[in-house]
């Protein structure tokens, strides 16, 4: 599991699935038994008195007790450990996340660790959250080094992440499926949520672990449409037909033509990996373009994350002649 708390949630889900399977099989057998035993037959008549057998009562009591154990003994401790102990302020990375139809805005405090104020009147294409101080440092020094990314979420591994969720318009649901992180986002409220990415769960290592070889003749463009080549794939004559980092194309027809070209050139196997295996999605139907509401997520080691912050903190200067 990619997050520290995700393993406990998966274990709980596994237990619930096994329990539901046992219940389904047990009740299914009992149902078939009733259909056969109490079917309409000559010489038999219906009995209207309640059944007084003890086995069914013991079974119902046992199911109720196990469900209580699942709730009190397993679910509540996992929930309490995850939700009742937020990381300390001096140990966590804090990020404001603002949802809107149909994108995610990520507000980072910059190298000083302090968020600048925001004002709706300052919202613009280059300043989607209206951070005061971005354009004029004298208005709010705390916001001078802040930066906002749209649909691009970067975070370090092995460090508690504390997210402050809010929304500009309708109800959304912040969801990182691979981290087992999910929280509804409500207009007018700021809701915190926190988690820690496992130390070895950097994006590069995840992509490396997900690298696979695919038989060209049997490859499906649909399955590989979000994959890229890990190495150059060359014909017998040395021509590069699929370069490292290149994909099979965004369209069905072009993708299958590419696969046919590779197979014809004698390339039997493709070595590919996901372009980016991590993403943030909206789990709440929030409008007619809900499906577009996705953000790419990147996890870095400490040095990689600091380098990214350094790069994003640089001011972009435009030439007056531009």
PDB file of C-alpha atoms in Angstrom:
ATOM      1  CA  UNK A   1       0.000   0.000   0.000  1.00  0.00           C
ATOM      2  CA  UNK A   2       1.259   3.468  -0.922  1.00  0.00           C
ATOM      3  CA  UNK A   3       0.105   5.296   2.223  1.00  0.00           C
ATOM      4  CA  UNK A   4       0.798   4.433   5.868  1.00  0.00           C
ATOM      5  CA  UNK A   5      -2.870   4.032   6.832  1.00  0.00           C
ATOM      6  CA  UNK A   6      -3.949   2.284   3.603  1.00  0.00           C
ATOM      7  CA  UNK A   7      -2.924  -1.206   4.732  1.00  0.00           C
ATOM      8  CA  UNK A   8      -5.329  -1.173   7.705  1.00  0.00           C
ATOM      9  CA  UNK A   9      -8.196  -0.026   5.465  1.00  0.00           C
ATOM     10  CA  UNK A  10      -7.453  -2.749   2.916  1.00  0.00           C
ATOM     11  CA  UNK A  11      -7.324  -5.360   5.682  1.00  0.00           C
ATOM     12  CA  UNK A  12     -10.724  -4.208   6.932  1.00  0.00           C
ATOM     13  CA  UNK A  13     -12.166  -4.352   3.410  1.00  0.00           C
ATOM     14  CA  UNK A  14     -10.778  -7.892   2.958  1.00  0.00           C
ATOM     15  CA  UNK A  15     -12.410  -9.075   6.195  1.00  0.00           C
ATOM     16  CA  UNK A  16     -15.740  -7.522   5.163  1.00  0.00           C
ATOM     17  CA  UNK A  17     -15.596  -9.226   1.769  1.00  0.00           C
ATOM     18  CA  UNK A  18     -14.900 -12.642   3.336  1.00  0.00           C
ATOM     19  CA  UNK A  19     -17.702 -12.117   5.868  1.00  0.00           C
ATOM     20  CA  UNK A  20     -20.153 -11.084   3.127  1.00  0.00           C
ATOM     21  CA  UNK A  21     -19.147 -14.118   1.043  1.00  0.00           C
ATOM     22  CA  UNK A  22     -19.808 -16.466   3.986  1.00  0.00           C
ATOM     23  CA  UNK A  23     -23.196 -14.821   4.604  1.00  0.00           C
ATOM     24  CA  UNK A  24     -24.108 -14.977   0.919  1.00  0.00           C
ATOM     25  CA  UNK A  25     -23.242 -18.672   0.624  1.00  0.00           C
ATOM     26  CA  UNK A  26     -24.943 -19.542   3.943  1.00  0.00           C
ATOM     27  CA  UNK A  27     -28.168 -17.690   3.191  1.00  0.00           C
ATOM     28  CA  UNK A  28     -28.139 -19.013  -0.389  1.00  0.00           C
ATOM     29  CA  UNK A  29     -27.965 -22.629   0.838  1.00  0.00           C
ATOM     30  CA  UNK A  30     -30.748 -21.943   3.358  1.00  0.00           C
ATOM     31  CA  UNK A  31     -32.891 -20.341   0.628  1.00  0.00           C
ATOM     32  CA  UNK A  32     -32.513 -23.363  -1.702  1.00  0.00           C
ATOM     33  CA  UNK A  33     -33.219 -25.686   1.233  1.00  0.00           C
ATOM     34  CA  UNK A  34     -36.493 -23.830   1.911  1.00  0.00           C
ATOM     35  CA  UNK A  35     -37.509 -23.888  -1.753  1.00  0.00           C
ATOM     36  CA  UNK A  36     -37.089 -27.650  -1.908  1.00  0.00           C
ATOM     37  CA  UNK A  37     -38.420 -28.614   1.513  1.00  0.00           C
ATOM     38  CA  UNK A  38     -41.489 -26.378   1.503  1.00  0.00           C
ATOM     39  CA  UNK A  39     -42.437 -26.664  -2.165  1.00  0.00           C
ATOM     40  CA  UNK A  40     -46.062 -27.350  -3.037  1.00  0.00           C
ATOM     41  CA  UNK A  41     -46.769 -31.087  -2.881  1.00  0.00           C
ATOM     42  CA  UNK A  42     -49.868 -33.238  -2.631  1.00  0.00           C
ATOM     43  CA  UNK A  43     -50.727 -34.190   0.926  1.00  0.00           C
ATOM     44  CA  UNK A  44     -48.963 -31.151   2.422  1.00  0.00           C
ATOM     45  CA  UNK A  45     -50.563 -27.935   3.611  1.00  0.00           C
ATOM     46  CA  UNK A  46     -49.103 -24.606   4.688  1.00  0.00           C
ATOM     47  CA  UNK A  47     -48.430 -24.031   8.413  1.00  0.00           C
ATOM     48  CA  UNK A  48     -49.013 -20.507   9.667  1.00  0.00           C
ATOM     49  CA  UNK A  49     -47.433 -20.691  13.136  1.00  0.00           C
ATOM     50  CA  UNK A  50     -44.001 -19.030  13.555  1.00  0.00           C
ATOM     51  CA  UNK A  51     -41.019 -21.359  13.319  1.00  0.00           C
ATOM     52  CA  UNK A  52     -39.580 -22.103  16.786  1.00  0.00           C
ATOM     53  CA  UNK A  53     -36.255 -23.610  15.774  1.00  0.00           C
ATOM     54  CA  UNK A  54     -33.190 -22.551  17.830  1.00  0.00           C
ATOM     55  CA  UNK A  55     -30.593 -22.860  15.075  1.00  0.00           C
ATOM     56  CA  UNK A  56     -31.828 -19.801  13.164  1.00  0.00           C
ATOM     57  CA  UNK A  57     -31.875 -17.699  16.362  1.00  0.00           C
ATOM     58  CA  UNK A  58     -28.313 -18.683  17.212  1.00  0.00           C
ATOM     59  CA  UNK A  59     -27.240 -17.889  13.629  1.00  0.00           C
ATOM     60  CA  UNK A  60     -28.882 -14.439  13.708  1.00  0.00           C
ATOM     61  CA  UNK A  61     -27.352 -13.704  17.124  1.00  0.00           C
ATOM     62  CA  UNK A  62     -23.918 -14.777  15.873  1.00  0.00           C
ATOM     63  CA  UNK A  63     -24.178 -12.549  12.794  1.00  0.00           C
ATOM     64  CA  UNK A  64     -25.265  -9.572  14.912  1.00  0.00           C
ATOM     65  CA  UNK A  65     -22.376 -10.080  17.338  1.00  0.00           C
ATOM     66  CA  UNK A  66     -19.833 -10.322  14.521  1.00  0.00           C
ATOM     67  CA  UNK A  67     -21.192  -7.171  12.899  1.00  0.00           C
ATOM     68  CA  UNK A  68     -20.856  -5.368  16.253  1.00  0.00           C
ATOM     69  CA  UNK A  69     -17.251  -6.638  16.462  1.00  0.00           C
ATOM     70  CA  UNK A  70     -16.562  -5.353  12.939  1.00  0.00           C
ATOM     71  CA  UNK A  71     -17.870  -1.920  13.874  1.00  0.00           C
ATOM     72  CA  UNK A  72     -16.509  -1.502  17.407  1.00  0.00           C
ATOM     73  CA  UNK A  73     -13.492  -3.796  17.358  1.00  0.00           C
ATOM     74  CA  UNK A  74     -12.113  -3.207  13.869  1.00  0.00           C
ATOM     75  CA  UNK A  75     -13.649  -0.216  12.055  1.00  0.00           C
ATOM     76  CA  UNK A  76     -13.704   2.357  14.859  1.00  0.00           C
ATOM     77  CA  UNK A  77     -10.020   1.832  15.897  1.00  0.00           C
ATOM     78  CA  UNK A  78      -8.889   2.196  12.255  1.00  0.00           C
ATOM     79  CA  UNK A  79     -11.020   5.319  11.841  1.00  0.00           C
ATOM     80  CA  UNK A  80      -9.896   6.810  15.174  1.00  0.00           C
ATOM     81  CA  UNK A  81      -6.208   6.216  14.437  1.00  0.00           C
ATOM     82  CA  UNK A  82      -6.577   7.851  11.036  1.00  0.00           C
ATOM     83  CA  UNK A  83      -8.842  10.790  11.914  1.00  0.00           C
ATOM     84  CA  UNK A  84      -8.213  11.673  15.581  1.00  0.00           C
ATOM     85  CA  UNK A  85      -4.486  12.270  15.503  1.00  0.00           C
ATOM     86  CA  UNK A  86      -3.534  15.039  13.053  1.00  0.00           C
ATOM     87  CA  UNK A  87       0.200  15.551  12.448  1.00  0.00           C
ATOM     88  CA  UNK A  88       1.925  18.334  14.399  1.00  0.00           C
ATOM     89  CA  UNK A  89       2.120  21.688  12.670  1.00  0.00           C
ATOM     90  CA  UNK A  90       5.926  21.811  12.647  1.00  0.00           C
ATOM     91  CA  UNK A  91       6.220  18.294  11.183  1.00  0.00           C
ATOM     92  CA  UNK A  92       3.710  18.434   8.335  1.00  0.00           C
ATOM     93  CA  UNK A  93       3.477  19.873   4.840  1.00  0.00           C
ATOM     94  CA  UNK A  94       0.316  21.929   4.540  1.00  0.00           C
ATOM     95  CA  UNK A  95      -1.420  22.417   1.188  1.00  0.00           C
ATOM     96  CA  UNK A  96      -4.678  24.223   0.408  1.00  0.00           C
ATOM     97  CA  UNK A  97      -6.769  22.403  -2.166  1.00  0.00           C
ATOM     98  CA  UNK A  98      -9.632  24.271  -3.810  1.00  0.00           C
ATOM     99  CA  UNK A  99     -12.092  22.436  -6.032  1.00  0.00           C
ATOM    100  CA  UNK A 100     -14.076  24.050  -8.811  1.00  0.00           C
ATOM    101  CA  UNK A 101     -15.919  22.866 -11.892  1.00  0.00           C
ATOM    102  CA  UNK A 102     -13.903  21.105 -13.310  1.00  0.00           C
ATOM    103  CA  UNK A 103     -10.378  21.331 -11.908  1.00  0.00           C
ATOM    104  CA  UNK A 104      -8.301  21.069  -8.728  1.00  0.00           C
ATOM    105  CA  UNK A 105      -6.265  24.089  -7.567  1.00  0.00           C
ATOM    106  CA  UNK A 106      -3.315  23.376  -5.242  1.00  0.00           C
ATOM    107  CA  UNK A 107      -2.026  26.301  -3.165  1.00  0.00           C
ATOM    108  CA  UNK A 108       1.500  25.868  -1.735  1.00  0.00           C
ATOM    109  CA  UNK A 109       2.925  28.248   0.892  1.00  0.00           C
ATOM    110  CA  UNK A 110       6.360  28.546  -0.767  1.00  0.00           C
ATOM    111  CA  UNK A 111       9.704  28.319   0.958  1.00  0.00           C
ATOM    112  CA  UNK A 112       8.647  30.495   3.932  1.00  0.00           C
ATOM    113  CA  UNK A 113       5.917  27.992   4.884  1.00  0.00           C
ATOM    114  CA  UNK A 114       3.316  30.779   5.272  1.00  0.00           C
ATOM    115  CA  UNK A 115       0.161  31.109   3.201  1.00  0.00           C
ATOM    116  CA  UNK A 116      -0.714  34.507   1.827  1.00  0.00           C
ATOM    117  CA  UNK A 117      -4.234  35.900   2.065  1.00  0.00           C
ATOM    118  CA  UNK A 118      -6.676  35.368  -0.769  1.00  0.00           C
ATOM    119  CA  UNK A 119      -9.227  37.796  -2.174  1.00  0.00           C
ATOM    120  CA  UNK A 120     -11.865  36.999  -4.745  1.00  0.00           C
ATOM    121  CA  UNK A 121     -11.299  40.352  -6.467  1.00  0.00           C
ATOM    122  CA  UNK A 122      -7.746  39.266  -7.377  1.00  0.00           C
ATOM    123  CA  UNK A 123      -8.746  36.026  -9.105  1.00  0.00           C
ATOM    124  CA  UNK A 124      -7.444  35.936 -12.649  1.00  0.00           C
ATOM    125  CA  UNK A 125      -6.211  33.433 -15.231  1.00  0.00           C
ATOM    126  CA  UNK A 126      -2.677  33.613 -13.788  1.00  0.00           C
ATOM    127  CA  UNK A 127      -3.876  33.768 -10.164  1.00  0.00           C
ATOM    128  CA  UNK A 128      -6.815  31.308  -9.944  1.00  0.00           C
ATOM    129  CA  UNK A 129      -7.148  31.606  -6.161  1.00  0.00           C
ATOM    130  CA  UNK A 130      -6.615  35.362  -5.842  1.00  0.00           C
ATOM    131  CA  UNK A 131      -3.484  35.103  -3.663  1.00  0.00           C
ATOM    132  CA  UNK A 132      -2.572  38.559  -2.350  1.00  0.00           C
ATOM    133  CA  UNK A 133       1.116  39.388  -2.765  1.00  0.00           C
ATOM    134  CA  UNK A 134       1.782  37.350  -5.879  1.00  0.00           C
ATOM    135  CA  UNK A 135       1.844  40.444  -8.070  1.00  0.00           C
ATOM    136  CA  UNK A 136       2.865  42.991  -5.427  1.00  0.00           C
ATOM    137  CA  UNK A 137       4.973  41.777  -2.504  1.00  0.00           C
ATOM    138  CA  UNK A 138       4.225  44.887  -0.390  1.00  0.00           C
ATOM    139  CA  UNK A 139       0.537  43.946  -0.116  1.00  0.00           C
ATOM    140  CA  UNK A 140       1.263  40.677   1.704  1.00  0.00           C
ATOM    141  CA  UNK A 141       4.875  39.417   2.067  1.00  0.00           C
ATOM    142  CA  UNK A 142       3.590  35.985   3.145  1.00  0.00           C
ATOM    143  CA  UNK A 143       2.006  35.457  -0.274  1.00  0.00           C
ATOM    144  CA  UNK A 144       4.963  36.663  -2.318  1.00  0.00           C
ATOM    145  CA  UNK A 145       6.548  33.222  -2.681  1.00  0.00           C
ATOM    146  CA  UNK A 146       3.270  31.250  -2.748  1.00  0.00           C
ATOM    147  CA  UNK A 147       2.436  29.377  -5.919  1.00  0.00           C
ATOM    148  CA  UNK A 148      -0.638  27.654  -7.274  1.00  0.00           C
ATOM    149  CA  UNK A 149      -0.740  24.657  -9.584  1.00  0.00           C
ATOM    150  CA  UNK A 150      -3.788  23.543 -11.542  1.00  0.00           C
ATOM    151  CA  UNK A 151      -4.422  19.800 -11.833  1.00  0.00           C
ATOM    152  CA  UNK A 152      -0.859  19.079 -10.738  1.00  0.00           C
ATOM    153  CA  UNK A 153      -0.243  17.815  -7.201  1.00  0.00           C
ATOM    154  CA  UNK A 154       3.334  17.320  -5.969  1.00  0.00           C
ATOM    155  CA  UNK A 155       4.230  16.043  -2.509  1.00  0.00           C
ATOM    156  CA  UNK A 156       7.159  14.430  -0.682  1.00  0.00           C
ATOM    157  CA  UNK A 157       7.197  10.874   0.635  1.00  0.00           C
ATOM    158  CA  UNK A 158       7.675   9.981   4.331  1.00  0.00           C
ATOM    159  CA  UNK A 159       6.332  13.352   5.493  1.00  0.00           C
ATOM    160  CA  UNK A 160       2.829  13.951   6.910  1.00  0.00           C
ATOM    161  CA  UNK A 161       0.658  15.777   4.371  1.00  0.00           C
ATOM    162  CA  UNK A 162      -2.063  18.032   5.791  1.00  0.00           C
ATOM    163  CA  UNK A 163      -4.624  19.147   3.219  1.00  0.00           C
ATOM    164  CA  UNK A 164      -7.160  21.942   3.773  1.00  0.00           C
ATOM    165  CA  UNK A 165     -10.055  21.247   1.436  1.00  0.00           C
ATOM    166  CA  UNK A 166     -12.600  23.747   0.211  1.00  0.00           C
ATOM    167  CA  UNK A 167     -14.576  24.467  -2.953  1.00  0.00           C
ATOM    168  CA  UNK A 168     -15.586  27.500  -4.990  1.00  0.00           C
ATOM    169  CA  UNK A 169     -18.905  26.186  -6.236  1.00  0.00           C
ATOM    170  CA  UNK A 170     -20.653  22.818  -5.755  1.00  0.00           C
ATOM    171  CA  UNK A 171     -20.033  19.688  -3.672  1.00  0.00           C
ATOM    172  CA  UNK A 172     -17.002  17.685  -4.850  1.00  0.00           C
ATOM    173  CA  UNK A 173     -15.181  14.679  -3.415  1.00  0.00           C
ATOM    174  CA  UNK A 174     -11.385  14.654  -3.136  1.00  0.00           C
ATOM    175  CA  UNK A 175     -10.252  11.117  -3.909  1.00  0.00           C
ATOM    176  CA  UNK A 176      -6.797   9.529  -4.246  1.00  0.00           C
ATOM    177  CA  UNK A 177      -7.732   5.864  -4.789  1.00  0.00           C
ATOM    178  CA  UNK A 178      -4.172   4.505  -4.604  1.00  0.00           C
ATOM    179  CA  UNK A 179      -3.628   6.191  -1.204  1.00  0.00           C
ATOM    180  CA  UNK A 180      -7.063   5.253   0.232  1.00  0.00           C
ATOM    181  CA  UNK A 181      -7.734   8.962   0.789  1.00  0.00           C
ATOM    182  CA  UNK A 182     -11.226  10.330   0.242  1.00  0.00           C
ATOM    183  CA  UNK A 183     -13.136  13.307   1.607  1.00  0.00           C
ATOM    184  CA  UNK A 184     -16.198  15.224   0.468  1.00  0.00           C
ATOM    185  CA  UNK A 185     -15.623  18.938  -0.191  1.00  0.00           C
ATOM    186  CA  UNK A 186     -18.475  21.185   0.933  1.00  0.00           C
ATOM    187  CA  UNK A 187     -19.088  24.831  -0.114  1.00  0.00           C
ATOM    188  CA  UNK A 188     -18.535  27.279   2.756  1.00  0.00           C
ATOM    189  CA  UNK A 189     -16.448  24.842   4.802  1.00  0.00           C
ATOM    190  CA  UNK A 190     -12.738  24.107   5.106  1.00  0.00           C
ATOM    191  CA  UNK A 191     -12.233  20.414   5.881  1.00  0.00           C
ATOM    192  CA  UNK A 192      -8.801  19.005   6.831  1.00  0.00           C
ATOM    193  CA  UNK A 193      -7.541  15.590   5.851  1.00  0.00           C
ATOM    194  CA  UNK A 194      -4.092  14.097   6.313  1.00  0.00           C
ATOM    195  CA  UNK A 195      -1.996  11.111   5.268  1.00  0.00           C
ATOM    196  CA  UNK A 196       1.631  10.038   4.792  1.00  0.00           C
ATOM    197  CA  UNK A 197       3.049   8.476   1.640  1.00  0.00           C
ATOM    198  CA  UNK A 198       5.255   5.421   2.195  1.00  0.00           C
ATOM    199  CA  UNK A 199       9.007   6.186   1.928  1.00  0.00           C
ATOM    200  CA  UNK A 200       9.540   3.983  -1.130  1.00  0.00           C
ATOM    201  CA  UNK A 201       6.427   5.183  -3.006  1.00  0.00           C
ATOM    202  CA  UNK A 202       8.011   7.812  -5.224  1.00  0.00           C
ATOM    203  CA  UNK A 203       6.451   8.130  -8.671  1.00  0.00           C
ATOM    204  CA  UNK A 204       9.644   6.903 -10.365  1.00  0.00           C
ATOM    205  CA  UNK A 205       9.780   3.735  -8.240  1.00  0.00           C
ATOM    206  CA  UNK A 206       6.082   3.028  -8.774  1.00  0.00           C
ATOM    207  CA  UNK A 207       6.485   3.375 -12.537  1.00  0.00           C
ATOM    208  CA  UNK A 208       9.538   1.115 -12.455  1.00  0.00           C
ATOM    209  CA  UNK A 209       7.603  -1.516 -10.493  1.00  0.00           C
ATOM    210  CA  UNK A 210       4.733  -1.334 -13.015  1.00  0.00           C
ATOM    211  CA  UNK A 211       6.962  -1.772 -16.076  1.00  0.00           C
ATOM    212  CA  UNK A 212       5.793  -4.722 -18.164  1.00  0.00           C
ATOM    213  CA  UNK A 213       6.549  -6.486 -21.427  1.00  0.00           C
ATOM    214  CA  UNK A 214       3.686  -6.908 -23.879  1.00  0.00           C
ATOM    215  CA  UNK A 215       3.543  -9.166 -26.936  1.00  0.00           C
ATOM    216  CA  UNK A 216       3.147  -6.810 -29.886  1.00  0.00           C
ATOM    217  CA  UNK A 217       0.866  -9.142 -31.828  1.00  0.00           C
ATOM    218  CA  UNK A 218      -1.570  -9.456 -28.889  1.00  0.00           C
ATOM    219  CA  UNK A 219      -1.217  -5.935 -27.474  1.00  0.00           C
ATOM    220  CA  UNK A 220      -4.362  -3.859 -26.993  1.00  0.00           C
ATOM    221  CA  UNK A 221      -4.138  -0.150 -27.772  1.00  0.00           C
ATOM    222  CA  UNK A 222      -7.010   0.498 -25.346  1.00  0.00           C
ATOM    223  CA  UNK A 223      -5.085  -1.072 -22.466  1.00  0.00           C
ATOM    224  CA  UNK A 224      -1.814   0.660 -23.377  1.00  0.00           C
ATOM    225  CA  UNK A 225      -3.179   4.077 -24.322  1.00  0.00           C
ATOM    226  CA  UNK A 226      -1.842   5.635 -21.078  1.00  0.00           C
ATOM    227  CA  UNK A 227       1.533   3.838 -21.252  1.00  0.00           C
ATOM    228  CA  UNK A 228       4.851   5.048 -22.658  1.00  0.00           C
ATOM    229  CA  UNK A 229       7.857   3.124 -23.954  1.00  0.00           C
ATOM    230  CA  UNK A 230      10.660   2.537 -21.450  1.00  0.00           C
ATOM    231  CA  UNK A 231      13.299   2.173 -24.169  1.00  0.00           C
ATOM    232  CA  UNK A 232      13.748   2.739 -27.888  1.00  0.00           C
ATOM    233  CA  UNK A 233      12.095   0.049 -30.000  1.00  0.00           C
ATOM    234  CA  UNK A 234      14.018  -0.356 -33.257  1.00  0.00           C
ATOM    235  CA  UNK A 235      13.450  -2.282 -36.465  1.00  0.00           C
ATOM    236  CA  UNK A 236      16.035  -4.780 -37.707  1.00  0.00           C
ATOM    237  CA  UNK A 237      17.467  -1.944 -39.794  1.00  0.00           C
ATOM    238  CA  UNK A 238      18.033   0.239 -36.710  1.00  0.00           C
ATOM    239  CA  UNK A 239      15.178   2.664 -37.319  1.00  0.00           C
ATOM    240  CA  UNK A 240      13.508   3.854 -34.100  1.00  0.00           C
ATOM    241  CA  UNK A 241       9.783   3.147 -34.509  1.00  0.00           C
ATOM    242  CA  UNK A 242       8.764   3.785 -30.903  1.00  0.00           C
ATOM    243  CA  UNK A 243      11.107   6.060 -28.983  1.00  0.00           C
ATOM    244  CA  UNK A 244      11.655   6.038 -25.237  1.00  0.00           C
ATOM    245  CA  UNK A 245       8.888   8.090 -23.585  1.00  0.00           C
ATOM    246  CA  UNK A 246       6.622   7.866 -26.648  1.00  0.00           C
ATOM    247  CA  UNK A 247       3.104   6.408 -26.519  1.00  0.00           C
ATOM    248  CA  UNK A 248       0.995   4.598 -29.122  1.00  0.00           C
ATOM    249  CA  UNK A 249      -1.104   7.644 -29.928  1.00  0.00           C
ATOM    250  CA  UNK A 250      -4.288   9.130 -28.552  1.00  0.00           C
ATOM    251  CA  UNK A 251      -6.663   7.630 -31.113  1.00  0.00           C
ATOM    252  CA  UNK A 252      -7.833   4.076 -31.664  1.00  0.00           C
ATOM    253  CA  UNK A 253      -7.075   3.879 -35.399  1.00  0.00           C
ATOM    254  CA  UNK A 254      -3.613   5.450 -35.146  1.00  0.00           C
ATOM    255  CA  UNK A 255      -2.760   3.229 -32.169  1.00  0.00           C
ATOM    256  CA  UNK A 256      -3.573  -0.016 -33.933  1.00  0.00           C
ATOM    257  CA  UNK A 257      -1.758   1.134 -37.064  1.00  0.00           C
ATOM    258  CA  UNK A 258       1.300   1.768 -34.893  1.00  0.00           C
ATOM    259  CA  UNK A 259       1.055  -1.697 -33.345  1.00  0.00           C
ATOM    260  CA  UNK A 260       0.739  -3.261 -36.813  1.00  0.00           C
ATOM    261  CA  UNK A 261       3.800  -1.303 -37.990  1.00  0.00           C
ATOM    262  CA  UNK A 262       5.834  -2.506 -35.001  1.00  0.00           C
ATOM    263  CA  UNK A 263       4.782  -6.129 -35.521  1.00  0.00           C
ATOM    264  CA  UNK A 264       5.569  -5.943 -39.246  1.00  0.00           C
ATOM    265  CA  UNK A 265       9.042  -4.594 -38.441  1.00  0.00           C
ATOM    266  CA  UNK A 266       9.785  -7.686 -36.346  1.00  0.00           C
ATOM    267  CA  UNK A 267       9.421  -6.084 -32.898  1.00  0.00           C
ATOM    268  CA  UNK A 268       7.864  -8.923 -30.895  1.00  0.00           C
ATOM    269  CA  UNK A 269       7.752  -7.263 -27.470  1.00  0.00           C
ATOM    270  CA  UNK A 270       7.062  -3.782 -26.132  1.00  0.00           C
ATOM    271  CA  UNK A 271       8.479  -2.661 -22.796  1.00  0.00           C
ATOM    272  CA  UNK A 272       6.133  -0.055 -21.382  1.00  0.00           C
ATOM    273  CA  UNK A 273       5.071   1.596 -18.138  1.00  0.00           C
ATOM    274  CA  UNK A 274       2.221   3.944 -17.123  1.00  0.00           C
ATOM    275  CA  UNK A 275       2.801   7.571 -18.037  1.00  0.00           C
ATOM    276  CA  UNK A 276       1.749   8.527 -14.533  1.00  0.00           C
ATOM    277  CA  UNK A 277       0.150   5.952 -12.196  1.00  0.00           C
ATOM    278  CA  UNK A 278      -1.071   8.434  -9.557  1.00  0.00           C
ATOM    279  CA  UNK A 279      -3.978  10.831  -9.886  1.00  0.00           C
ATOM    280  CA  UNK A 280      -6.536  12.801  -7.901  1.00  0.00           C
ATOM    281  CA  UNK A 281     -10.134  12.410  -9.050  1.00  0.00           C
ATOM    282  CA  UNK A 282     -13.521  13.742  -8.037  1.00  0.00           C
ATOM    283  CA  UNK A 283     -15.755  10.984  -6.648  1.00  0.00           C
ATOM    284  CA  UNK A 284     -18.882  13.149  -6.618  1.00  0.00           C
ATOM    285  CA  UNK A 285     -20.993  13.738  -9.745  1.00  0.00           C
ATOM    286  CA  UNK A 286     -20.402  17.498  -9.896  1.00  0.00           C
ATOM    287  CA  UNK A 287     -21.666  18.483 -13.348  1.00  0.00           C
ATOM    288  CA  UNK A 288     -21.753  17.536 -17.004  1.00  0.00           C
ATOM    289  CA  UNK A 289     -17.940  17.556 -17.327  1.00  0.00           C
ATOM    290  CA  UNK A 290     -17.312  15.713 -14.059  1.00  0.00           C
ATOM    291  CA  UNK A 291     -15.197  13.116 -15.883  1.00  0.00           C
ATOM    292  CA  UNK A 292     -12.611  15.799 -16.726  1.00  0.00           C
ATOM    293  CA  UNK A 293     -11.932  16.630 -13.088  1.00  0.00           C
ATOM    294  CA  UNK A 294      -8.603  14.846 -12.646  1.00  0.00           C
ATOM    295  CA  UNK A 295      -5.226  16.002 -11.394  1.00  0.00           C
ATOM    296  CA  UNK A 296      -1.889  14.322 -11.996  1.00  0.00           C
ATOM    297  CA  UNK A 297      -0.093  13.463  -8.772  1.00  0.00           C
ATOM    298  CA  UNK A 298       3.692  13.167  -8.335  1.00  0.00           C
ATOM    299  CA  UNK A 299       5.505  11.857  -5.259  1.00  0.00           C
ATOM    300  CA  UNK A 300       9.158  12.784  -4.722  1.00  0.00           C
ATOM    301  CA  UNK A 301      11.924  12.042  -2.266  1.00  0.00           C
ATOM    302  CA  UNK A 302      12.956  15.024  -0.136  1.00  0.00           C
ATOM    303  CA  UNK A 303      15.616  16.293  -2.547  1.00  0.00           C
ATOM    304  CA  UNK A 304      13.313  15.974  -5.549  1.00  0.00           C
ATOM    305  CA  UNK A 305      10.473  17.785  -3.823  1.00  0.00           C
ATOM    306  CA  UNK A 306      12.734  20.625  -2.648  1.00  0.00           C
ATOM    307  CA  UNK A 307      14.075  21.016  -6.195  1.00  0.00           C
ATOM    308  CA  UNK A 308      10.503  21.244  -7.510  1.00  0.00           C
ATOM    309  CA  UNK A 309       9.604  23.893  -4.901  1.00  0.00           C
ATOM    310  CA  UNK A 310      12.736  25.843  -5.794  1.00  0.00           C
ATOM    311  CA  UNK A 311      11.776  25.785  -9.458  1.00  0.00           C
ATOM    312  CA  UNK A 312       8.167  26.811  -8.823  1.00  0.00           C
ATOM    313  CA  UNK A 313       9.207  29.637  -6.492  1.00  0.00           C
ATOM    314  CA  UNK A 314      11.082  31.417  -9.264  1.00  0.00           C
ATOM    315  CA  UNK A 315       9.358  34.486 -10.538  1.00  0.00           C
ATOM    316  CA  UNK A 316       8.525  34.486 -14.237  1.00  0.00           C
ATOM    317  CA  UNK A 317       9.678  37.690 -15.873  1.00  0.00           C
ATOM    318  CA  UNK A 318       8.156  38.831 -19.134  1.00  0.00           C
ATOM    319  CA  UNK A 319       9.911  41.060 -21.595  1.00  0.00           C
ATOM    320  CA  UNK A 320       8.055  44.338 -22.156  1.00  0.00           C
ATOM    321  CA  UNK A 321       8.427  43.646 -25.884  1.00  0.00           C
ATOM    322  CA  UNK A 322       6.722  40.254 -25.557  1.00  0.00           C
TER     323      UNK A 322
END
